[in-house]
Amino acid sequence: MRRHAQVRRYLAAFDTARLPQVFTDVAVVGSGVAALRAAIEIGPHCQVTLLTKSRLTESNSFYAQGGIAAAIASPDTIESHVADTLATGCGVCDEKVVRQVVTAAPDCVRELIDWGADFDKTEGRISVGREGGHSAPRILHARGDETGKEITSTLIRRVGAMEAVDIREETYAIDLLTVHPTVVGVLAWHPKHGMFVVRARRTVLATGGLGRIYRETTNPEVATGDGLAMAYRAGAVLADMEFVQFHPTTLYIAGASRHLVSETVRGEGGRLVDKAGRPFMAEYHPMGDLAPRDVVSRAIIAQMRKTGATNVYLDLTAFGRDVRKRFPGIAKACAQFDIDIARDYIPVRPSAHYMVGGATVDAFGRTSLANLYACGEVSSTGLHGANRLGSNSLLEGLVYGRAAGRHIVEELSAGATDGPEMPERLRNDSIRSTRGQLHLPDVRDSLRSLMWRNVGIVRSHDDLSEADGLIEFWQSYVLDKVFDRPAGWELQNMLGLGRLIAHAASLRTETRGVHYRSDYPERDDARWKKHILMAMGEEARVV
Ligand SMILES: Cc1cc2nc3c(=O)[nH]c(=O)nc-3n(C[C@H](O)[C@H](O)[C@H](O)COP(=O)(O)OP(=O)(O)OC[C@H]3O[C@@H](n4cnc5c(N)ncnc54)[C@H](O)[C@@H]3O)c2cc1C
């Protein structure tokens, strides 16, 4: 095995002696469910500084549509939720973690309700729906497809009322500061105030996923994987980077955002058809339109190739006019482009949706670096294995945000030591590149297209090594540049992560869960019931 992606330790040149400094007990990076839940736990006891790179509401969490899974209504049971999660994870979930998260689910939901979250009800009782992979109705929704908005708004109200939580929007975390191997704070940037240092006794990374690294994605613009890249540069161990989940059906209209078209649409009778209007799923799987997510994604790609089309279509015309009421979100999104879902086909194709891999953590959200916690999509807890069961990720963010928060409060209240003091002065001198100007959007678009083509739904040795070579070339003239704005730092992060995903995907010579290798199309339990761990400067480890 060779060494993978060599990356600079810090992206920016800095000297803490010359920068403004904020002193806090806990720095929380992000404002999705995981970050907010952690802040709520810590806020009553310690000073929190919460940094988020856009507005508070800009996160994957806010846009989550489907719902949150919790076994709250009989005949559903914790055991059945555990079994479904394990089955979807394809043999590499950590059963202890699955049990911990699933058992905590009803209580996490109850807390949300106590704090004012309004889940949809039928005859006064919370209604629970069913979703692919769940063997019982257990998905809670809010206003149909606005579950993420309802949950994050509830958490934001609560965090906003806490005096000890200092919220800093539009504040970009560039790097974790370390006195090796202890994390002592964050190097951050604000458009008005420039660079500054947050000195923190504990740091919680809750920066979400990296969907934007792919040309097609359901994720909002903030999801560029910064936290994963930061953690890697600081020396944290990342696991399972090859496992990226793709959603089979997102609205595909040039210039429009990639609105997710929920799987319930097919569950209730919607059919996938090709550009000739021909249903095709029966040719790919005995379950036809109800085949598992990854099978449907691959079938769509294959059918697009076969017919030379850029997308396929969802046909909901059999529902009649009622369909507009049944799926109001999709109807509204399509209507903006004069597509009437009762009459017209909806253009769809798959896109990157969820990062399964991430920074390894224990049951309290502690990473491999002292004083650094991670929770939510940026972390790898062992819950999802090789594939995420729908509606389990909001849950995971809440459970681990709470666990990390509690552990930090316990430690700090018990007078735990903080490890090495941050030295008076911490600096990083970067050599300024003598190269000319770079057109950043061009490199970014090229990377996103390459990731989609070569490191996407169907992978092979040749495609992956071509991607690795090209990204290495781009890195050679992007990484030695010193940027002073997030666009540059994000690109540097995305290039590094692109290589990590390609490298992990090339090592896993089998097909499992969301990872499909056309040159190794079978699952290989004898060799690959394992995880791939990566840390900067070290060879990847298979454990
Ligand atoms: C369209 C869509 C629908 C989904 N539907 C569901 C669903 O129904 N059920 C479900 O369980 N899951 C769903 N998911 C997945 C789920 O939303 C996410 O996995 C989960 O919300 C992640 O939460 P998080 O707190 O870890 O990260 P996020 O909610 O993504 O929050 C990350 C935060 O970190 C901030 N950030 C990132 N980088 C930096 C930086 N450098 N500096 C400062 N701040 C930074 C971001 O701005 C953001 O506020 C969906 C995802 C999408 C995109």
Short mmCIF file of C-alpha atoms in Angstrom, two decimals, residues 214 242-246 297-298 301 305 352 448-460 463-464 467 501-502 505 514-517:
data_model
loop_
_atom_site.label_atom_id
_atom_site.label_comp_id
_atom_site.label_asym_id
_atom_site.label_seq_id
_atom_site.Cartn_x
_atom_site.Cartn_y
_atom_site.Cartn_z
CA TYR A 214 -19.90 15.65 -6.40
CA GLU A 242 -15.31 4.93 0.47
CA PHE A 243 -18.92 4.76 1.70
CA VAL A 244 -20.80 7.66 0.08
CA GLN A 245 -24.55 7.21 -0.25
CA PHE A 246 -26.33 8.30 -3.44
CA SER A 297 -29.32 4.37 -8.69
CA ARG A 298 -27.19 1.99 -10.77
CA ILE A 301 -27.24 5.29 -14.69
CA ARG A 305 -26.14 5.21 -20.91
CA ALA A 352 -24.65 12.25 -3.82
CA ARG A 448 -16.92 17.71 -9.00
CA SER A 449 -17.35 16.29 -12.50
CA LEU A 450 -14.42 13.91 -12.06
CA MET A 451 -15.74 12.66 -8.72
CA TRP A 452 -19.15 12.08 -10.29
CA ARG A 453 -17.73 10.24 -13.30
CA ASN A 454 -14.95 8.20 -11.70
CA VAL A 455 -15.63 7.96 -7.94
CA GLY A 456 -19.44 7.91 -8.03
CA ILE A 457 -22.09 5.22 -8.15
CA VAL A 458 -20.10 2.69 -10.22
CA ARG A 459 -16.35 2.44 -9.57
CA SER A 460 -13.44 0.48 -11.04
CA ASP A 463 -11.41 5.00 -13.05
CA LEU A 464 -10.26 5.39 -9.47
CA ALA A 467 -9.13 10.20 -10.56
CA ILE A 501 -12.40 8.71 -1.08
CA ALA A 502 -10.77 7.48 -4.30
CA ALA A 505 -12.56 2.99 -2.78
CA VAL A 514 -23.19 1.94 -1.13
CA HIS A 515 -19.78 0.98 -2.56
CA TYR A 516 -20.10 -0.73 -5.95
CA ARG A 517 -17.06 -1.95 -7.88
#
